[in-house]
Coordinates of C-alpha atoms in Angstrom, one line a residue:
M88 CA 129.4 107.9 50.8
N89 CA 126.7 105.3 51.2
D90 CA 127.7 102.5 48.9
P91 CA 127.4 99.0 50.4
A92 CA 129.1 97.3 47.4
G93 CA 132.1 99.6 47.6
A94 CA 132.3 99.1 51.4
V95 CA 132.7 95.4 50.7
A96 CA 134.8 95.5 47.5
V97 CA 137.6 97.8 48.5
P98 CA 138.5 96.0 51.8
L99 CA 138.2 92.7 49.9
M100 CA 140.7 93.8 47.3
L101 CA 143.1 95.0 50.0
L102 CA 142.8 91.7 51.9
V103 CA 143.3 89.7 48.7
A104 CA 146.4 91.7 47.8
A105 CA 147.9 91.4 51.3
L106 CA 147.2 87.7 51.5
S107 CA 148.8 87.1 48.1
V108 CA 152.0 88.9 49.2
I109 CA 152.1 86.8 52.4
A110 CA 151.5 83.6 50.4
R111 CA 154.4 84.4 48.1
R112 CA 156.7 85.4 50.9
F113 CA 156.2 82.2 52.9
G114 CA 155.9 79.8 49.9
V115 CA 152.2 78.9 50.7
P116 CA 149.8 78.2 47.8
S117 CA 147.6 81.2 47.5
P118 CA 144.3 79.3 47.3
M119 CA 145.0 77.5 50.5
L120 CA 145.9 80.6 52.4
M121 CA 142.8 82.4 51.0
L122 CA 140.5 79.6 52.2
V123 CA 142.1 79.5 55.7
A124 CA 142.1 83.3 56.1
G125 CA 138.5 83.6 54.9
T126 CA 137.4 80.9 57.4
A127 CA 139.2 82.6 60.3
I128 CA 137.8 86.0 59.4
A129 CA 134.3 84.6 59.2
F130 CA 134.3 83.9 62.9
V131 CA 135.7 87.3 64.0
P132 CA 133.2 88.8 66.5
G133 CA 131.2 91.6 64.9
M134 CA 132.1 90.5 61.4
P135 CA 129.1 90.9 59.1
A136 CA 128.0 87.8 57.3
L137 CA 129.0 87.9 53.6
S138 CA 127.0 85.3 51.7
L139 CA 128.5 83.8 48.5
T140 CA 125.8 84.1 45.8
P141 CA 126.2 80.9 43.6
A142 CA 124.9 82.7 40.5
I143 CA 127.7 85.3 40.8
V144 CA 130.3 82.6 40.9
L145 CA 128.8 80.4 38.2
L146 CA 127.9 83.1 35.7
W147 CA 130.6 85.7 36.3
L148 CA 133.7 84.3 38.1
L149 CA 133.9 80.7 36.8
P150 CA 133.7 81.4 32.9
P151 CA 137.0 83.3 32.6
L152 CA 138.8 80.7 34.7
L153 CA 137.6 77.9 32.6
Y154 CA 138.3 79.7 29.3
S155 CA 141.8 80.8 30.3
S156 CA 142.6 77.2 31.4
G157 CA 141.5 76.0 28.0
V158 CA 143.5 78.7 26.2
G159 CA 146.6 77.9 28.3
M160 CA 146.4 74.2 27.7
S161 CA 148.1 72.4 24.9
W162 CA 145.5 70.9 22.5
R163 CA 148.1 68.4 21.3
G164 CA 148.7 67.3 24.9
F165 CA 145.0 67.2 25.7
R166 CA 144.3 65.1 22.6
S167 CA 147.1 62.7 23.4
S168 CA 145.9 62.2 27.0
L169 CA 142.2 62.1 26.1
R170 CA 141.6 58.5 27.4
P171 CA 142.9 59.1 31.0
I172 CA 141.3 62.6 31.1
M173 CA 137.9 61.2 30.2
L174 CA 138.3 58.3 32.6
L175 CA 138.9 60.8 35.4
A176 CA 136.6 63.6 34.3
I177 CA 133.6 61.5 33.6
G178 CA 134.2 58.0 34.9
L179 CA 135.7 58.9 38.3
V180 CA 133.1 61.7 38.9
L181 CA 130.2 59.3 38.3
A182 CA 132.0 56.6 40.3
T183 CA 132.6 59.0 43.2
A184 CA 129.0 60.3 43.1
S185 CA 127.6 56.7 43.2
A186 CA 129.9 55.6 46.0
I187 CA 129.0 58.6 48.2
A188 CA 125.3 58.1 47.5
A189 CA 125.6 54.5 48.6
L190 CA 127.6 55.4 51.7
A191 CA 125.1 58.2 52.6
H192 CA 122.2 55.9 52.2
V193 CA 123.6 52.9 54.1
A194 CA 125.6 54.6 56.8
L195 CA 123.6 57.8 57.3
G196 CA 120.1 56.8 56.2
M197 CA 119.9 59.5 53.6
P198 CA 117.5 59.1 50.7
W199 CA 119.2 57.9 47.5
A200 CA 118.5 61.1 45.6
V201 CA 119.9 63.2 48.4
G202 CA 123.0 61.0 48.6
F203 CA 123.5 61.5 44.8
V204 CA 123.2 65.3 45.4
L205 CA 126.0 65.1 48.0
G206 CA 128.1 62.8 45.8
A207 CA 127.8 65.1 42.7
I208 CA 128.8 68.1 44.9
V209 CA 132.0 66.6 46.3
S210 CA 133.1 64.5 43.2
P211 CA 134.9 67.1 41.0
P212 CA 138.5 68.0 42.1
D213 CA 139.5 71.6 42.0
A214 CA 141.0 73.2 38.9
V215 CA 143.2 75.7 40.5
A216 CA 145.1 74.7 43.7
P217 CA 146.8 71.5 42.6
I218 CA 147.9 72.9 39.3
A219 CA 149.5 75.9 40.9
I220 CA 151.4 73.7 43.3
L221 CA 152.5 71.2 40.6
R222 CA 153.7 73.8 38.2
A223 CA 155.8 75.3 41.0
L224 CA 157.4 71.9 41.5
H225 CA 158.2 71.5 37.8
L226 CA 156.7 68.0 37.6
P227 CA 156.3 66.0 34.3
R228 CA 154.3 67.7 31.7
R229 CA 152.1 64.7 31.0
L230 CA 151.0 64.5 34.6
V231 CA 150.1 68.2 34.8
T232 CA 148.3 67.9 31.4
I233 CA 146.1 65.0 32.7
L234 CA 145.2 66.8 35.8
E235 CA 144.5 70.1 33.9
G236 CA 142.3 68.2 31.4
E237 CA 140.4 66.4 34.2
S238 CA 139.7 69.7 36.0
L239 CA 138.5 71.3 32.7
V240 CA 135.8 68.7 32.1
N241 CA 134.9 67.2 35.5
D242 CA 133.0 70.3 36.6
A243 CA 130.5 69.8 33.8
T244 CA 130.0 66.2 34.7
A245 CA 129.4 67.0 38.3
L246 CA 127.1 70.0 37.7
V247 CA 124.9 68.0 35.2
T248 CA 124.8 65.1 37.7
L249 CA 123.8 67.5 40.4
S250 CA 120.9 68.9 38.3
F251 CA 119.7 65.3 37.7
A252 CA 119.9 64.4 41.4
T253 CA 118.2 67.6 42.5
A254 CA 115.4 67.0 40.0
A255 CA 115.1 63.5 41.4
V256 CA 114.7 64.9 44.9
V257 CA 112.0 67.3 43.7
T258 CA 110.0 64.9 41.5
G259 CA 110.8 61.7 43.4
G260 CA 111.6 59.9 40.2
F261 CA 114.7 59.2 37.9
S262 CA 115.2 57.7 34.5
F263 CA 118.6 56.4 33.8
T264 CA 118.1 56.2 30.0
S265 CA 116.8 59.8 29.8
A266 CA 119.7 61.0 31.9
V267 CA 122.3 59.4 29.7
M268 CA 120.7 60.7 26.5
E269 CA 120.4 64.2 28.0
F270 CA 124.0 64.1 29.1
V271 CA 125.3 63.1 25.7
A272 CA 123.1 65.8 24.1
I273 CA 124.6 68.4 26.4
L274 CA 128.1 67.2 25.8
V275 CA 127.8 67.3 22.0
G276 CA 125.8 70.5 21.9
E277 CA 128.2 72.4 24.1
I278 CA 131.3 71.2 22.2
V279 CA 129.8 72.4 19.0
L280 CA 128.7 75.7 20.5
G281 CA 132.2 76.3 22.0
I282 CA 133.9 75.6 18.7
V283 CA 131.6 78.0 16.9
V284 CA 132.1 80.7 19.4
G285 CA 135.9 80.3 19.3
W286 CA 135.9 80.4 15.5
L287 CA 133.6 83.4 15.4
M288 CA 135.4 85.5 18.0
L289 CA 138.8 84.9 16.4
R290 CA 137.5 86.2 13.1
V291 CA 135.9 89.2 14.8
R292 CA 139.1 89.9 16.6
Q293 CA 141.1 89.6 13.4
F294 CA 138.7 92.0 11.7
A295 CA 139.0 94.5 14.5
A296 CA 142.8 94.6 14.2
D297 CA 143.0 96.8 17.4
A298 CA 144.8 95.4 20.4
R299 CA 142.5 97.0 23.1
A300 CA 139.4 95.9 21.2
E301 CA 140.7 92.4 20.7
V302 CA 141.5 92.0 24.4
L303 CA 138.1 93.2 25.3
L304 CA 136.6 90.7 22.9
A305 CA 138.7 88.0 24.4
L306 CA 137.4 88.9 27.9
A307 CA 133.8 88.6 26.5
T308 CA 134.4 85.2 24.8
P309 CA 134.0 83.0 27.9
Y310 CA 130.6 84.6 28.7
I311 CA 129.4 84.3 25.1
A312 CA 130.2 80.6 25.2
F313 CA 129.0 79.9 28.8
W314 CA 125.7 81.9 29.2
P315 CA 123.7 80.4 26.3
A316 CA 124.6 76.9 27.2
H317 CA 123.8 77.4 30.8
A318 CA 120.5 79.1 29.9
A319 CA 119.5 76.2 27.7
G320 CA 119.8 73.8 30.6
G321 CA 123.4 72.7 30.2
S322 CA 126.4 73.4 32.4
G323 CA 128.1 75.9 30.2
V324 CA 131.5 74.5 31.3
I325 CA 132.1 72.3 28.2
A326 CA 131.2 75.1 25.8
C327 CA 133.6 77.5 27.7
V328 CA 136.4 74.9 27.7
A329 CA 135.9 74.0 24.0
S330 CA 136.0 77.6 23.0
G331 CA 139.3 78.1 24.9
L332 CA 140.9 74.9 23.4
Y333 CA 139.9 76.1 19.9
V334 CA 141.5 79.5 20.5
S335 CA 144.6 77.8 22.0
W336 CA 145.1 75.8 18.8
N337 CA 144.2 78.4 16.2
G338 CA 145.0 81.7 17.9
R339 CA 148.7 81.4 17.2
R340 CA 147.9 82.1 13.5
L341 CA 145.2 84.7 14.0
I342 CA 146.1 86.8 17.0
R343 CA 148.6 89.6 16.5
P344 CA 151.8 89.9 18.6
D345 CA 150.9 93.2 20.2
T346 CA 147.5 91.8 21.2
R347 CA 149.2 88.8 22.8
L348 CA 151.5 91.0 24.7
Q349 CA 148.7 93.0 26.2
G350 CA 146.5 90.0 26.7
Y351 CA 149.2 88.2 28.8
F352 CA 149.2 90.8 31.5
I353 CA 145.5 91.5 31.5
W354 CA 144.5 87.8 31.7
D355 CA 147.1 87.1 34.3
L356 CA 145.6 89.8 36.5
V357 CA 142.0 88.7 35.8
V358 CA 142.7 85.0 36.6
W359 CA 144.8 85.7 39.7
A360 CA 142.2 88.1 41.2
T361 CA 139.3 85.8 40.4
E362 CA 140.9 82.7 41.8
A363 CA 141.8 84.6 45.0
V364 CA 138.4 86.1 45.5
I365 CA 136.6 82.8 45.0
F366 CA 138.7 81.0 47.6
F367 CA 138.5 83.8 50.0
L368 CA 134.7 84.1 49.7
A369 CA 134.5 80.3 50.0
G370 CA 136.2 80.5 53.4
L371 CA 133.9 83.3 54.5
Q372 CA 131.0 80.8 54.1
A373 CA 132.2 78.8 57.1
R374 CA 130.0 80.7 59.6
E375 CA 126.9 80.2 57.5
V376 CA 127.7 76.5 57.1
F377 CA 128.4 75.9 60.8
G378 CA 125.6 78.2 62.0
A379 CA 123.0 76.3 60.1
L380 CA 123.5 73.2 62.2
G381 CA 121.3 72.8 65.2
D382 CA 122.2 71.2 68.5
G383 CA 120.8 67.9 67.4
T384 CA 122.6 67.6 64.1
W385 CA 126.2 68.3 65.0
T386 CA 127.1 64.7 65.7
R387 CA 125.4 63.5 62.5
A388 CA 127.1 66.3 60.5
V389 CA 130.6 65.5 61.8
V390 CA 130.2 61.8 61.1
A391 CA 129.0 62.6 57.6
G392 CA 132.0 64.9 57.1
V393 CA 134.5 62.3 58.2
L394 CA 133.0 59.4 56.3
V395 CA 132.5 61.4 53.0
T396 CA 136.0 62.8 53.2
L397 CA 137.6 59.4 53.6
A398 CA 135.4 57.9 50.9
V399 CA 136.4 60.7 48.4
V400 CA 140.1 59.9 48.9
V401 CA 139.7 56.1 48.9
V402 CA 137.5 56.0 45.8
R403 CA 139.9 58.2 43.9
F404 CA 142.9 56.0 44.7
A405 CA 141.0 52.8 43.9
W406 CA 139.6 54.2 40.6
V407 CA 142.9 55.7 39.4
F408 CA 144.9 52.5 39.9
A409 CA 142.2 50.3 38.5
A410 CA 141.6 52.4 35.5
T411 CA 145.3 52.7 34.8
Y412 CA 146.3 49.0 35.0
L413 CA 143.1 46.8 34.6
P414 CA 142.3 47.8 31.0
R415 CA 145.9 47.0 30.0
K416 CA 145.6 43.5 31.5
I417 CA 142.3 42.9 29.7
F418 CA 143.3 44.5 26.4
P419 CA 147.0 44.2 25.6
G420 CA 146.6 46.4 22.6
I421 CA 146.3 49.4 25.0
T422 CA 149.8 48.6 26.4
R423 CA 151.3 48.4 22.9
A424 CA 149.9 51.8 22.0
N425 CA 150.3 53.4 25.3
P426 CA 152.6 51.7 27.9
A427 CA 151.5 51.8 31.5
P428 CA 153.1 54.5 33.6
G429 CA 155.0 53.6 36.8
W430 CA 153.1 53.3 40.1
R431 CA 154.7 56.6 41.3
F432 CA 153.1 58.5 38.5
T433 CA 149.8 56.8 39.1
F434 CA 150.0 57.5 42.9
M435 CA 150.6 61.2 42.2
I436 CA 147.6 61.4 40.0
A437 CA 145.5 59.8 42.7
F438 CA 146.9 62.0 45.4
C439 CA 145.9 65.2 43.6
G440 CA 142.2 65.0 44.4
L441 CA 141.9 68.4 46.0
R442 CA 138.4 69.9 46.1
G443 CA 137.8 73.6 46.0
A444 CA 135.4 76.4 45.7
V445 CA 133.3 74.8 42.9
S446 CA 132.1 72.1 45.3
L447 CA 131.1 74.6 47.9
V448 CA 129.3 76.7 45.3
A449 CA 127.5 73.6 44.1
A450 CA 126.4 72.9 47.6
L451 CA 125.0 76.4 48.0
L452 CA 123.1 75.8 44.7
V453 CA 121.0 73.2 46.5
P454 CA 117.5 74.9 47.1
A455 CA 116.6 75.6 50.7
T456 CA 113.1 74.4 50.3
I457 CA 111.0 72.2 48.0
D458 CA 107.3 73.1 47.7
G459 CA 107.6 75.0 51.0
Q460 CA 109.3 72.1 52.8
P461 CA 113.0 72.2 53.8
F462 CA 115.3 70.3 51.4
P463 CA 116.2 67.0 53.1
E464 CA 119.6 67.1 55.0
R465 CA 120.7 70.3 53.3
N466 CA 122.7 71.5 56.3
V467 CA 124.5 68.1 56.6
V468 CA 125.3 68.3 52.9
L469 CA 126.8 71.7 53.3
F470 CA 128.8 70.8 56.3
A471 CA 130.1 67.5 54.8
T472 CA 131.1 69.5 51.6
Y473 CA 133.0 72.0 53.7
C474 CA 134.9 69.2 55.5
V475 CA 135.9 67.6 52.2
V476 CA 137.1 71.0 50.8
V477 CA 139.1 71.9 53.9
F478 CA 140.7 68.5 54.4
T479 CA 141.7 67.9 50.7
L480 CA 142.8 71.5 50.0
V481 CA 144.7 72.2 53.2
G482 CA 145.6 68.7 54.3
L483 CA 146.5 67.0 51.0
G484 CA 147.5 70.3 49.3
S485 CA 150.2 71.1 51.9
A486 CA 151.6 67.5 51.6
L487 CA 151.8 67.6 47.8
P488 CA 155.4 69.0 47.6
A489 CA 156.7 66.4 50.2
V490 CA 154.9 63.5 48.4
A491 CA 156.4 64.6 45.0
R492 CA 159.9 64.7 46.5
R493 CA 159.4 61.4 48.3
L494 CA 158.3 59.7 45.1
G495 CA 161.1 61.2 43.0
I496 CA 158.6 62.7 40.6
D497 CA 160.3 66.1 40.9
R498 CA 163.5 64.5 39.6
V499 CA 161.7 63.2 36.6
G500 CA 160.3 66.6 36.0
A501 CA 163.7 68.2 36.3
D502 CA 165.1 65.8 33.6
E503 CA 162.2 66.6 31.4
A504 CA 162.7 70.3 31.9
A505 CA 166.3 70.0 30.9
Q506 CA 165.4 68.2 27.8
N507 CA 162.8 70.8 26.9
A508 CA 165.4 73.5 27.5
H509 CA 167.8 71.8 25.1
E510 CA 165.1 71.6 22.5
E511 CA 164.2 75.3 23.0
Q512 CA 167.8 76.3 22.4
E513 CA 167.9 74.2 19.2
A514 CA 164.8 76.0 18.0
R515 CA 166.3 79.4 18.9
L516 CA 169.4 78.5 16.9
S517 CA 167.3 77.4 14.0
G518 CA 165.4 80.7 14.0
I519 CA 168.6 82.8 14.3
E520 CA 170.3 80.9 11.5
A521 CA 167.3 81.2 9.3
A522 CA 167.4 85.0 9.9
Q523 CA 171.1 85.1 9.0
R524 CA 170.4 83.2 5.7
F525 CA 167.7 85.7 4.9
L526 CA 169.9 88.6 5.7
T527 CA 172.8 87.5 3.5
S528 CA 170.4 86.7 0.6
T529 CA 168.7 90.1 0.7
P530 CA 169.5 92.3 -2.2
A531 CA 169.5 96.1 -2.1
P532 CA 173.2 97.2 -1.9
S533 CA 172.2 100.5 -0.4
A534 CA 171.2 98.6 2.8
A535 CA 174.7 97.1 3.2
E536 CA 175.5 99.1 6.4
A537 CA 172.2 98.0 8.0
R538 CA 172.8 94.4 7.0
A539 CA 176.2 94.5 8.6
L540 CA 174.8 95.8 11.9
L541 CA 172.0 93.3 11.9
G542 CA 174.4 90.5 11.0
D543 CA 176.6 91.4 14.0
E544 CA 173.6 91.3 16.3
L545 CA 172.5 87.9 14.9
S546 CA 176.0 86.6 15.3
Q547 CA 176.0 87.6 19.0
R548 CA 172.6 86.0 19.6
R549 CA 173.8 82.8 17.8
A550 CA 177.0 82.7 20.0
M551 CA 174.9 83.1 23.1
A552 CA 172.5 80.3 22.0
L553 CA 175.5 78.0 21.3
H554 CA 176.8 78.7 24.8
R555 CA 173.5 77.9 26.3
R556 CA 173.2 74.7 24.3
E557 CA 176.7 73.6 25.4
G558 CA 175.9 74.6 29.0
Q559 CA 178.7 77.2 29.0
C560 CA 176.6 80.2 30.0
G561 CA 176.3 80.2 33.8
A562 CA 177.7 83.2 35.8
A563 CA 179.0 85.1 32.8
E564 CA 175.6 85.3 31.1
M565 CA 173.9 86.1 34.4
Q566 CA 176.3 89.0 34.9
D567 CA 175.6 90.2 31.4
V568 CA 171.9 90.2 32.0
M569 CA 172.2 91.9 35.4
L570 CA 174.4 94.6 33.8
R571 CA 171.8 95.1 31.0
L572 CA 169.1 95.5 33.6
E573 CA 171.1 98.1 35.5
M574 CA 171.7 99.9 32.2
I575 CA 167.9 100.0 31.6
G576 CA 167.5 101.4 35.1
V577 CA 170.0 104.2 34.3
E578 CA 168.2 104.8 31.0
R579 CA 164.8 105.0 32.8
A580 CA 166.3 107.6 35.2
A581 CA 167.7 109.7 32.3
I582 CA 164.3 109.6 30.5
S583 CA 162.6 110.6 33.7
D584 CA 165.0 113.6 34.1
A585 CA 164.3 114.7 30.5
Y586 CA 160.6 114.5 31.1
E587 CA 160.8 116.4 34.3
A588 CA 162.8 119.1 32.5
N589 CA 160.1 119.3 29.9
H590 CA 162.4 118.1 27.1
L591 CA 160.1 115.1 26.3
T592 CA 156.5 114.9 25.4
D593 CA 154.2 112.5 27.1
E594 CA 153.7 110.5 23.9
A595 CA 157.4 110.1 23.4
R596 CA 158.0 109.2 27.1
R597 CA 155.3 106.4 26.9
R598 CA 156.8 105.0 23.7
I599 CA 160.3 104.8 25.2
E600 CA 159.0 103.3 28.4
R601 CA 157.1 100.6 26.5
E602 CA 160.3 99.7 24.6
L603 CA 162.2 99.6 27.8
D604 CA 159.5 97.5 29.4
L605 CA 159.6 95.0 26.6
E606 CA 163.4 94.8 26.8
E607 CA 163.3 94.4 30.6
A608 CA 160.7 91.7 30.3
R609 CA 162.8 89.8 27.8
L610 CA 165.9 90.1 30.0
R611 CA 164.1 88.9 33.2
Q612 CA 162.7 86.0 31.3
S613 CA 166.2 85.1 30.2
L614 CA 167.4 85.4 33.8
A615 CA 164.6 83.1 35.0
R616 CA 165.4 80.6 32.3

């Protein structure tokens, strides 16, 4: 078989699967291991160069990640944290790009436009790695919401800024007023487009009323939102995120339960595989980035990498603390409406400035030539970007759990999780008691036996919920769940024997297996809780 794409895709899938297993076994964040492994493999003797095509990442891999993040985010939480999110996603990105441009011009002698290109590339923190780490640590929900919201919007700010800066390098001119007006037009236009796409696709899915078709339509939604906006000269990011947030808020009324059940598994696989592939491919670009440097530019590139990396970290800390406390000093009304968080919370926000694959992809988007001439300092820009990504993702990322424990943020998150668990049990009790009231008020005397059986089941569920609320479950409940899981295993074996003995059709076997899968998923979720 002579298939170059398959020759690359199959080993890539096997490597990603193996690295994911290793990451889980050793408790290492998957994006971090993917980047390090990709970098190491890139320098293996005889390893063919595998170039990361920016268009593939931007147009095919990035949209589902953005959309799924929008769908998975709470619109209520996003709206309540809009001010800090915008300060980070727009204010901090522009401040970082400006600071890096000034540093590159003064310390490295780069032209201002090239400095802004570099600044726009390294300014947006990554949307994947820190969130995965923070969720595993069970940190306060507001902190995670702010970082998620920042990562959803900042890519658009950075990519639009990059397009302006690249145009300035090409034309040699720049209009601040025109740039601001264009940015506002892109922002408003993409928000409207994203909402329209979200509204339309939800209605189409509701009309389809078929789980497989609905999941397929859901997978197409991010591209329908992203591609037109990108083709029109925007980033496409805001449209994709706006569509996801709209579906997040309205989907609970319009998406059917069986579609949600299928969608959970499919989207989980798509997002996991896409994230892993992006970071692995980003690591594989190390040889191209390093090999592009000539003998005379190594020192300059290393100095640029060190200075830019330090500046990215320092600017984020300075901006986060200033934006958190200075407005409250100047405008006391902000404090009355939204009291200032403690310094530990603010420090954690500032520390989570991990850069990732989007920055490296943005660097690769910089054209190699302009009018037949090499793009100024392109190789230095690539190298500095790679330094920022590796240091923040591997260095700061590996320190995140220790910093969270040192600050005591994890204890705050544990208390919040306990309160949330209590509220969840109250909601479960309310639902069970409402079902009991409905059952007792239902007429039809012929259904008395069925009502009695269902009433016994509801009473058992209510008793279990009361035990959980009072903290009286513990080992007894765990033993019950484990016994139920063993019973499911025995039932699976019996069904398999019946099928092997030709006493069961394929259709019947699949139906029973699906019911057992749903019950096992519920029990394992209960065990995890």
